């Protein structure tokens, strides 16, 4: 069972363990014994994309073309969001660092879109110093009013995404008071993520936070093909 995203996660985790698999191998040999016969020893070169830059002009992918052809009244507001309950308080410095690491690792989160005479153009920004992470302290409100306040903030942050100037991701931590679980909101424009990609993003955010909290060197799965190279191949 599973899907294409799960197969990519298997390939990535195998690479971290020094085992070289290909996504198609999962379908050719859907058993452990079968995969073992196809596996090879991975070389360090597998991290070939780690330092690759995605900055610059990138052709629109087919689904991005479709999006802009719809001529939505407000294309900035086309987003997906998740809200997490955090039973234990999160360290804000470590969380900010983890969000920054997420943007460095996933180039698509730094995309920008401008409409010109020839239509929409897509570019990838260099890594900026500003991190799209904010803290909202609602601990001073009575518990009965906190839910309504969170809902108003969620709408505000969903409206704050901007295709041209960015950001296309917002991470917001709501502090609700001592002995109360916090809330972690993540809003991302649908042009740069989809429902299945959330698994990877959340796993990487969690991993980055835990590494920073423990003082360990950040170690996420190796980057492979850049979004720019992928978009060009689709075009």
XYZ file of N, CA and C in Angstrom:
705
model
N 0.822 -1.206 0.000
C 0.000 0.000 0.000
C 0.850 1.246 0.000
N 0.204 2.420 -0.148
C 0.970 3.667 -0.138
C 0.745 4.470 -1.393
N 1.598 5.442 -1.617
C 1.475 6.309 -2.785
C 2.866 6.761 -3.214
N 2.911 7.623 -4.204
C 4.201 8.040 -4.767
C 5.051 8.794 -3.760
N 4.429 9.597 -2.893
C 5.190 10.332 -1.887
C 5.845 9.361 -0.910
N 5.111 8.324 -0.505
C 5.698 7.326 0.397
C 6.878 6.620 -0.258
N 6.751 6.335 -1.547
C 7.859 5.654 -2.227
C 9.093 6.535 -2.263
N 8.898 7.843 -2.450
C 10.037 8.764 -2.443
C 10.666 8.842 -1.057
N 9.828 8.771 -0.012
C 10.368 8.788 1.344
C 11.195 7.531 1.629
N 10.739 6.393 1.109
C 11.505 5.155 1.265
C 12.861 5.299 0.596
N 12.866 5.833 -0.635
C 14.116 6.019 -1.382
C 15.050 6.961 -0.626
N 14.491 8.053 -0.093
C 15.314 9.035 0.618
C 15.909 8.442 1.894
N 15.120 7.688 2.638
C 15.622 7.110 3.878
C 16.633 6.003 3.601
N 16.428 5.288 2.500
C 17.417 4.283 2.119
C 18.745 4.960 1.794
N 18.678 6.104 1.105
C 19.898 6.830 0.749
C 20.646 7.278 1.995
N 19.892 7.717 3.016
C 20.526 8.132 4.262
C 21.265 6.958 4.916
N 20.778 5.749 4.667
C 21.409 4.555 5.236
C 22.470 3.968 4.307
N 22.764 4.674 3.205
C 23.792 4.203 2.283
C 23.304 3.163 1.295
N 22.001 3.103 1.067
C 21.419 2.150 0.121
C 20.834 2.915 -1.052
N 21.257 2.549 -2.257
C 20.831 3.261 -3.456
C 19.655 2.541 -4.106
N 18.468 3.177 -4.053
C 17.274 2.662 -4.718
C 16.742 3.716 -5.674
N 15.909 3.316 -6.584
C 15.224 4.222 -7.492
C 13.724 4.127 -7.223
N 12.984 5.215 -7.420
C 11.535 5.147 -7.177
C 10.855 4.018 -7.941
N 11.277 3.779 -9.184
C 10.628 2.715 -9.954
C 10.889 1.328 -9.368
N 11.971 1.215 -8.583
C 12.276 -0.080 -7.966
C 11.168 -0.508 -7.008
N 10.533 0.468 -6.344
C 9.479 0.153 -5.390
C 8.328 -0.584 -6.083
N 8.066 -0.200 -7.356
C 6.967 -0.821 -8.090
C 7.407 -2.110 -8.781
N 8.680 -2.154 -9.162
C 9.191 -3.359 -9.815
C 9.346 -4.503 -8.820
N 9.700 -4.181 -7.607
C 9.962 -5.216 -6.593
C 9.336 -4.797 -5.270
N 8.034 -4.981 -5.113
C 7.328 -4.482 -3.914
C 7.462 -5.374 -2.689
N 8.634 -5.997 -2.510
C 8.915 -6.755 -1.292
C 10.321 -6.410 -0.829
N 10.607 -6.643 0.433
C 11.942 -6.363 0.973
C 12.995 -7.200 0.250
N 12.701 -8.480 0.057
C 13.669 -9.359 -0.617
C 13.919 -8.903 -2.048
N 12.849 -8.487 -2.727
C 13.012 -8.028 -4.099
C 13.821 -6.753 -4.185
N 13.577 -5.834 -3.253
C 14.333 -4.578 -3.237
C 15.799 -4.826 -2.916
N 16.052 -5.781 -2.031
C 17.436 -6.081 -1.667
C 18.248 -6.525 -2.881
N 17.596 -7.220 -3.805
C 18.300 -7.687 -5.002
C 18.620 -6.541 -5.951
N 17.834 -5.455 -5.873
C 18.049 -4.306 -6.763
C 18.928 -3.231 -6.138
N 19.068 -3.249 -4.825
C 19.766 -2.179 -4.125
C 21.257 -2.215 -4.397
N 21.851 -1.043 -4.420
C 23.293 -0.890 -4.566
C 23.796 0.033 -3.468
N 25.107 0.063 -3.285
C 25.695 0.944 -2.285
C 25.702 2.373 -2.801
N 25.137 3.272 -2.038
C 25.058 4.673 -2.455
C 26.376 5.382 -2.217
N 26.708 6.311 -3.099
C 27.905 7.121 -2.957
C 27.532 8.472 -2.363
N 28.496 9.156 -1.739
C 28.217 10.490 -1.214
C 27.710 11.459 -2.275
N 28.002 11.166 -3.538
C 27.557 12.050 -4.616
C 26.044 12.133 -4.695
N 25.355 11.262 -3.960
C 23.903 11.304 -3.981
C 23.390 12.633 -3.451
N 24.240 13.354 -2.725
C 23.839 14.661 -2.219
C 24.159 15.763 -3.225
N 24.112 15.392 -4.489
C 24.539 16.314 -5.542
C 23.749 17.613 -5.569
N 22.498 17.594 -5.107
C 21.687 18.792 -5.174
C 21.769 19.659 -3.943
N 22.536 19.253 -2.950
C 22.530 19.942 -1.662
C 22.905 21.415 -1.777
N 23.894 21.716 -2.606
C 24.340 23.098 -2.722
C 23.808 23.778 -3.980
N 22.992 23.054 -4.764
C 22.497 23.632 -6.011
C 21.562 24.795 -5.719
N 21.700 25.868 -6.485
C 20.861 27.046 -6.312
C 19.695 27.001 -7.279
N 18.519 27.333 -6.779
C 17.329 27.370 -7.611
C 16.954 28.808 -7.955
N 17.784 29.773 -7.552
C 17.454 31.177 -7.746
C 17.410 31.514 -9.234
N 16.521 32.447 -9.600
C 16.406 32.882 -10.981
C 15.040 32.558 -11.559
N 14.904 32.793 -12.867
C 13.630 32.581 -13.554
C 13.390 31.087 -13.756
N 12.155 30.652 -13.517
C 11.777 29.248 -13.648
C 10.512 29.172 -14.493
N 10.456 28.298 -15.492
C 9.220 28.176 -16.281
C 8.079 27.651 -15.424
N 6.866 28.110 -15.725
C 5.703 27.612 -15.005
C 5.468 26.144 -15.348
N 5.052 25.384 -14.343
C 4.685 23.994 -14.584
C 3.264 23.955 -15.151
N 2.847 22.825 -15.725
C 1.494 22.759 -16.297
C 0.389 23.143 -15.316
N 0.466 22.659 -14.071
C -0.599 22.975 -13.119
C -0.562 24.452 -12.722
N 0.623 25.058 -12.732
C 0.710 26.497 -12.458
C 0.107 27.306 -13.602
N 0.339 26.846 -14.844
C -0.325 27.479 -15.992
C -1.838 27.437 -15.805
N -2.345 26.262 -15.413
C -3.791 26.110 -15.202
C -4.290 27.100 -14.161
N -3.540 27.244 -13.077
C -3.961 28.137 -12.002
C -4.159 29.556 -12.511
N -3.190 30.067 -13.242
C -3.282 31.453 -13.695
C -4.309 31.628 -14.806
N -4.586 30.569 -15.555
C -5.625 30.649 -16.596
C -7.019 30.807 -16.004
N -7.192 30.471 -14.722
C -8.511 30.599 -14.086
C -8.880 32.052 -13.794
N -7.869 32.928 -13.759
C -8.112 34.357 -13.481
C -8.929 34.543 -12.193
N -8.464 33.929 -11.132
C -9.146 34.091 -9.854
C -9.137 35.564 -9.427
N -10.228 36.029 -8.790
C -10.280 37.435 -8.362
C -9.120 37.819 -7.444
N -8.744 36.918 -6.556
C -7.624 37.185 -5.643
C -6.722 35.958 -5.595
N -5.778 35.845 -6.528
C -4.918 34.654 -6.564
C -4.013 34.528 -5.344
N -3.816 35.608 -4.585
C -2.969 35.539 -3.390
C -3.580 34.663 -2.291
N -4.896 34.495 -2.323
C -5.600 33.860 -1.209
C -5.781 32.361 -1.409
N -5.191 31.769 -2.445
C -5.389 30.348 -2.758
C -4.378 29.536 -1.946
N -4.763 29.181 -0.709
C -3.774 28.555 0.174
C -4.312 27.319 0.871
N -3.400 26.604 1.502
C -3.741 25.498 2.381
C -3.165 25.821 3.753
N -3.838 25.349 4.798
C -3.340 25.635 6.141
C -3.585 24.449 7.054
N -2.719 24.315 8.047
C -2.854 23.300 9.083
C -2.658 23.965 10.445
N -3.425 23.502 11.418
C -3.287 23.980 12.787
C -2.966 22.797 13.695
N -1.881 22.910 14.462
C -1.455 21.843 15.361
C -1.619 22.271 16.813
N -2.043 21.335 17.635
C -2.058 21.545 19.082
C -0.697 21.126 19.633
N -0.078 21.986 20.419
C 1.248 21.687 20.987
C 1.094 21.514 22.499
N 0.940 20.273 22.959
C 0.724 20.033 24.397
C 1.837 20.605 25.260
N 3.079 20.522 24.772
C 4.201 21.099 25.500
C 4.592 22.428 24.860
N 4.951 23.430 25.654
C 5.365 24.715 25.083
C 6.562 24.543 24.145
N 6.549 25.226 23.028
C 7.663 25.173 22.085
C 8.622 26.320 22.368
N 9.905 26.064 22.193
C 10.913 27.101 22.345
C 10.894 27.967 21.089
N 10.656 29.248 21.253
C 10.446 30.129 20.104
C 11.711 30.316 19.265
N 12.881 30.359 19.905
C 14.125 30.504 19.156
C 14.396 29.277 18.296
N 14.181 28.106 18.855
C 14.382 26.869 18.096
C 13.349 26.750 16.974
N 12.125 27.185 17.244
C 11.082 27.108 16.224
C 11.384 28.049 15.066
N 11.845 29.255 15.377
C 12.225 30.190 14.311
C 13.374 29.625 13.481
N 14.336 29.035 14.134
C 15.464 28.438 13.431
C 14.998 27.301 12.529
N 14.034 26.501 13.003
C 13.522 25.385 12.212
C 12.777 25.877 10.977
N 12.001 26.943 11.130
C 11.290 27.512 9.977
C 12.283 28.032 8.935
N 13.339 28.688 9.406
C 14.379 29.177 8.502
C 15.035 28.024 7.755
N 15.293 26.933 8.461
C 15.901 25.750 7.832
C 14.976 25.165 6.778
N 13.674 25.198 7.042
C 12.697 24.664 6.090
C 12.735 25.451 4.784
N 12.836 26.777 4.877
C 12.898 27.597 3.671
C 14.204 27.411 2.912
N 15.297 27.185 3.634
C 16.564 26.928 2.959
C 16.521 25.607 2.203
N 15.874 24.615 2.800
C 15.901 23.266 2.244
C 14.912 23.075 1.097
N 13.782 23.759 1.162
C 12.727 23.593 0.147
C 12.607 24.884 -0.675
N 13.241 24.872 -1.847
C 13.306 26.065 -2.692
C 11.919 26.581 -3.089
N 10.965 25.677 -3.267
C 9.635 26.091 -3.730
C 8.972 27.065 -2.762
N 9.322 27.007 -1.488
C 8.733 27.918 -0.512
C 9.219 29.354 -0.708
N 10.244 29.537 -1.544
C 10.783 30.879 -1.803
C 10.393 31.391 -3.191
N 9.403 30.765 -3.823
C 8.986 31.202 -5.158
C 8.235 32.528 -5.088
N 8.328 33.297 -6.179
C 7.586 34.544 -6.351
C 6.997 34.558 -7.762
N 5.879 35.291 -7.939
C 5.192 35.327 -9.225
C 4.837 36.770 -9.573
N 5.224 37.183 -10.765
C 4.939 38.534 -11.255
C 4.182 38.429 -12.581
N 3.186 39.295 -12.764
C 2.444 39.331 -14.021
C 2.990 40.449 -14.892
N 3.501 40.090 -16.079
C 4.066 41.055 -17.005
C 3.305 41.070 -18.324
N 3.808 41.808 -19.317
C 3.145 41.895 -20.624
C 2.952 40.535 -21.292
N 3.878 39.604 -21.046
C 3.798 38.286 -21.682
C 3.147 37.241 -20.781
N 2.587 37.676 -19.667
C 1.929 36.744 -18.752
C 2.673 36.617 -17.438
N 2.360 35.584 -16.694
C 2.949 35.377 -15.383
C 4.333 34.764 -15.494
N 5.239 35.255 -14.661
C 6.609 34.737 -14.621
C 6.936 34.308 -13.192
N 7.654 33.208 -13.097
C 8.003 32.625 -11.801
C 9.507 32.744 -11.554
N 9.860 33.153 -10.348
C 11.269 33.214 -9.955
C 11.423 32.616 -8.564
N 12.640 32.241 -8.249
C 12.957 31.752 -6.913
C 13.908 32.742 -6.250
N 13.549 33.171 -5.053
C 14.348 34.146 -4.326
C 15.534 33.474 -3.633
N 16.576 34.261 -3.450
C 17.673 33.794 -2.609
C 17.182 33.692 -1.169
N 17.914 32.992 -0.342
C 17.527 32.842 1.057
C 17.627 34.194 1.757
N 16.501 34.635 2.326
C 16.450 35.944 2.978
C 16.690 35.814 4.477
N 17.079 36.924 5.083
C 17.313 36.925 6.524
C 15.998 36.905 7.295
N 14.952 37.514 6.714
C 13.655 37.554 7.384
C 13.005 36.177 7.333
N 12.555 35.704 8.470
C 11.881 34.415 8.557
C 10.387 34.659 8.769
N 9.519 34.052 7.952
C 8.068 34.281 8.071
C 7.465 33.543 9.265
N 7.953 33.889 10.445
C 7.489 33.265 11.684
C 7.098 34.350 12.673
N 5.921 34.208 13.273
C 5.448 35.193 14.231
C 4.846 34.502 15.446
N 4.820 35.226 16.544
C 4.229 34.737 17.788
C 3.083 35.663 18.167
N 1.949 35.067 18.488
C 0.781 35.831 18.943
C 0.477 35.398 20.374
N 0.567 36.327 21.303
C 0.342 36.040 22.717
C -1.113 36.354 23.071
N -1.883 35.304 23.274
C -3.298 35.456 23.648
C -3.532 35.057 25.104
N -2.456 34.945 25.860
C -2.585 34.477 27.242
C -3.370 35.453 28.114
N -3.451 36.728 27.700
C -4.184 37.707 28.479
C -5.683 37.661 28.284
N -6.150 36.895 27.295
C -7.586 36.802 27.045
C -8.197 35.662 27.847
N -9.452 35.808 28.262
C -10.151 34.680 28.886
C -10.218 33.510 27.905
N -10.202 32.302 28.438
C -10.193 31.112 27.592
C -11.357 31.108 26.605
N -12.512 31.613 27.009
C -13.694 31.611 26.154
C -13.519 32.503 24.925
N -12.629 33.490 25.011
C -12.425 34.415 23.891
C -11.254 34.025 22.990
N -10.439 33.081 23.438
C -9.237 32.743 22.676
C -9.551 32.088 21.336
N -10.556 31.230 21.290
C -10.893 30.541 20.043
C -11.292 31.534 18.960
N -12.151 32.475 19.308
C -12.573 33.484 18.340
C -11.408 34.335 17.877
N -10.498 34.669 18.784
C -9.329 35.474 18.418
C -8.431 34.702 17.457
N -8.224 33.406 17.730
C -7.401 32.589 16.835
C -8.013 32.547 15.449
N -9.322 32.371 15.361
C -9.994 32.304 14.062
C -9.804 33.600 13.278
N -9.871 34.730 13.953
C -9.673 36.013 13.264
C -8.236 36.140 12.761
N -7.282 35.703 13.572
C -5.882 35.757 13.145
C -5.629 34.821 11.967
N -6.256 33.648 11.976
C -6.067 32.702 10.876
C -6.497 33.332 9.557
N -7.642 33.974 9.543
C -8.116 34.644 8.335
C -7.139 35.734 7.907
N -6.652 36.496 8.864
C -5.707 37.578 8.571
C -4.426 37.037 7.938
N -3.892 35.956 8.492
C -2.649 35.412 7.953
C -2.861 34.742 6.597
N -4.034 34.148 6.381
C -4.308 33.579 5.069
C -4.384 34.670 4.004
N -4.852 35.840 4.387
C -4.947 36.962 3.448
C -3.606 37.656 3.232
N -2.622 37.357 4.077
C -1.365 38.103 4.032
C -0.363 37.560 3.014
N -0.627 36.389 2.419
C 0.295 35.856 1.414
C 0.275 36.748 0.178
N 1.439 36.923 -0.434
C 1.545 37.805 -1.592
C 2.418 37.147 -2.650
N 1.845 36.872 -3.819
C 2.572 36.165 -4.875
C 3.791 36.936 -5.352
N 3.696 38.246 -5.396
C 4.776 39.056 -5.973
C 5.898 39.316 -4.974
N 5.540 39.737 -3.765
C 6.555 40.154 -2.797
C 6.801 39.120 -1.703
N 5.911 38.127 -1.611
C 6.057 37.121 -0.575
C 5.586 37.629 0.777
N 5.647 36.787 1.796
C 6.024 35.380 1.678
C 4.868 34.524 1.180
N 5.173 33.287 0.772
C 4.135 32.336 0.382
C 3.940 31.274 1.453
N 4.563 31.485 2.607
C 4.363 30.624 3.773
C 4.355 31.510 5.014
N 3.461 31.192 5.935
C 3.414 31.856 7.241
C 3.364 30.776 8.326
N 4.194 30.937 9.325
C 4.164 30.053 10.485
C 3.900 30.920 11.710
N 2.855 30.590 12.453
C 2.435 31.420 13.582
C 2.224 30.532 14.800
N 2.811 30.943 15.920
C 2.640 30.208 17.175
C 1.782 31.044 18.118
N 0.668 30.448 18.580
C -0.239 31.117 19.499
C 0.043 30.640 20.928
N 0.425 31.590 21.779
C 0.625 31.284 23.198
C -0.680 31.550 23.928
N -1.203 30.537 24.622
C -2.520 30.644 25.252
C -2.457 30.695 26.768
N -1.264 30.653 27.332
C -1.147 30.789 28.776
C -0.509 29.578 29.438
N -0.170 29.763 30.708
C 0.471 28.704 31.481
C -0.467 27.507 31.606
N 0.097 26.321 31.431
C -0.652 25.059 31.545
C -1.732 24.905 30.484
N -1.621 25.659 29.403
C -2.552 25.514 28.283
C -1.750 25.165 27.034
N -2.252 24.199 26.276
C -1.585 23.808 25.033
C -1.602 24.969 24.043
N -0.473 25.180 23.367
C -0.399 26.220 22.364
C -0.965 25.742 21.035
N -0.935 26.624 20.049
C -1.395 26.295 18.704
C -0.330 26.739 17.709
N -0.058 25.881 16.737
C 0.917 26.191 15.697
C 0.202 26.198 14.355
N 0.144 27.361 13.728
C -0.525 27.534 12.434
C 0.511 27.613 11.325
N 0.283 26.870 10.244
C 1.135 26.943 9.057
C 0.231 27.169 7.851
N 0.482 28.255 7.140
C -0.281 28.603 5.941
C 0.692 28.648 4.761
N 0.368 27.944 3.688
C 1.232 27.915 2.502
C 0.371 28.073 1.258
N 0.835 28.879 0.315
C 0.090 29.052 -0.934
C 0.081 27.747 -1.716
N -1.075 27.481 -2.337
C -1.244 26.203 -3.040
C -0.368 26.097 -4.298
N 0.171 27.204 -4.783
C 1.082 27.155 -5.933
C 2.406 26.473 -5.596
N 2.750 26.412 -4.313
C 4.065 25.891 -3.945
C 3.991 24.637 -3.074
N 2.800 24.137 -2.808
C 2.682 22.866 -2.090
C 1.362 22.207 -2.446
N 1.251 20.924 -2.129
C -0.009 20.210 -2.289
C -0.243 19.366 -1.042
N -1.374 18.678 -1.013
C -1.763 17.973 0.220
C -0.763 16.881 0.596
N -0.188 16.188 -0.387
C 0.748 15.112 -0.071
C 2.106 15.644 0.384
N 2.496 16.813 -0.119
C 3.806 17.363 0.241
C 3.866 17.809 1.702
N 2.709 18.027 2.327
C 2.699 18.447 3.725
C 3.437 17.448 4.616
N 3.320 16.168 4.296
C 3.993 15.164 5.125
C 5.486 15.436 5.221
N 6.078 15.709 4.063
C 7.526 15.942 4.018
C 7.875 17.230 4.758
N 7.100 18.282 4.526
C 7.381 19.574 5.149
C 7.290 19.491 6.672
N 6.234 18.841 7.172
C 6.054 18.745 8.625
C 7.137 17.873 9.242
N 7.488 16.793 8.555
C 8.545 15.927 9.073
C 9.875 16.677 9.140
N 10.168 17.470 8.104
C 11.410 18.236 8.096
C 11.398 19.341 9.152
N 10.246 19.990 9.336
C 10.149 21.027 10.362
C 10.374 20.431 11.744
N 9.764 19.284 11.997
C 9.933 18.603 13.280
C 11.385 18.192 13.490
N 12.000 17.643 12.444
C 13.393 17.205 12.551
C 14.322 18.388 12.800
N 14.099 19.496 12.067
C 14.933 20.687 12.238
C 14.802 21.250 13.657
N 13.576 21.248 14.187
C 13.354 21.758 15.545
C 14.092 20.897 16.574
N 13.988 19.576 16.441
C 14.601 18.674 17.411
C 16.130 18.753 17.351
N 16.670 18.887 16.137
C 18.122 19.019 16.016
C 18.600 20.317 16.668
N 17.883 21.408 16.410
C 18.290 22.698 16.973
C 18.131 22.694 18.490
N 17.074 22.066 18.978
C 16.823 22.020 20.415
C 17.905 21.247 21.154
N 18.409 20.190 20.514
C 19.420 19.352 21.150
C 20.844 19.825 20.870
N 20.967 20.894 20.078
C 22.290 21.416 19.766
C 23.042 20.612 18.734
N 22.342 19.728 18.030
C 22.991 18.915 17.012
C 23.015 19.648 15.676
N 23.920 19.234 14.810
C 23.989 19.797 13.473
C 22.764 19.357 12.682
N 22.161 20.300 11.969
C 20.973 19.997 11.186
C 21.298 18.987 10.102
N 20.456 17.942 10.014
C 20.691 16.896 9.017
C 19.348 16.447 8.460
N 18.939 17.055 7.340
C 17.724 16.647 6.656
C 18.092 15.758 5.474
N 17.084 15.126 4.899
C 17.330 14.268 3.740
C 18.005 15.075 2.631
N 18.901 14.434 1.897
C 19.659 15.127 0.856
C 18.737 15.703 -0.202
N 19.031 16.914 -0.653
C 18.289 17.510 -1.759
C 18.699 16.823 -3.055
N 17.747 16.671 -3.940
C 18.041 16.032 -5.219
C 17.802 17.039 -6.341
N 16.960 16.697 -7.311
C 16.712 17.604 -8.439
C 16.070 18.899 -7.956
N 16.563 20.038 -8.426
C 15.974 21.310 -8.043
C 14.616 21.481 -8.712
N 13.783 22.336 -8.121
C 12.477 22.621 -8.723
C 12.660 23.230 -10.108
N 13.697 24.052 -10.256
C 13.971 24.679 -11.545
C 14.229 23.628 -12.629
N 15.067 22.633 -12.309
C 15.363 21.580 -13.279
C 14.108 20.766 -13.587
N 13.315 20.491 -12.581
C 12.075 19.736 -12.777
C 11.115 20.486 -13.676
N 10.933 21.795 -13.431
C 10.021 22.595 -14.243
C 10.481 22.658 -15.705
N 11.789 22.755 -15.912
C 12.301 22.803 -17.273
C 12.066 21.492 -18.000
N 12.210 20.380 -17.299
C 11.976 19.086 -17.928
C 10.504 18.906 -18.265
N 9.617 19.385 -17.406
C 8.191 19.333 -17.716
C 7.872 20.188 -18.938
N 8.496 21.373 -18.993
C 8.239 22.263 -20.135
C 8.747 21.636 -21.437
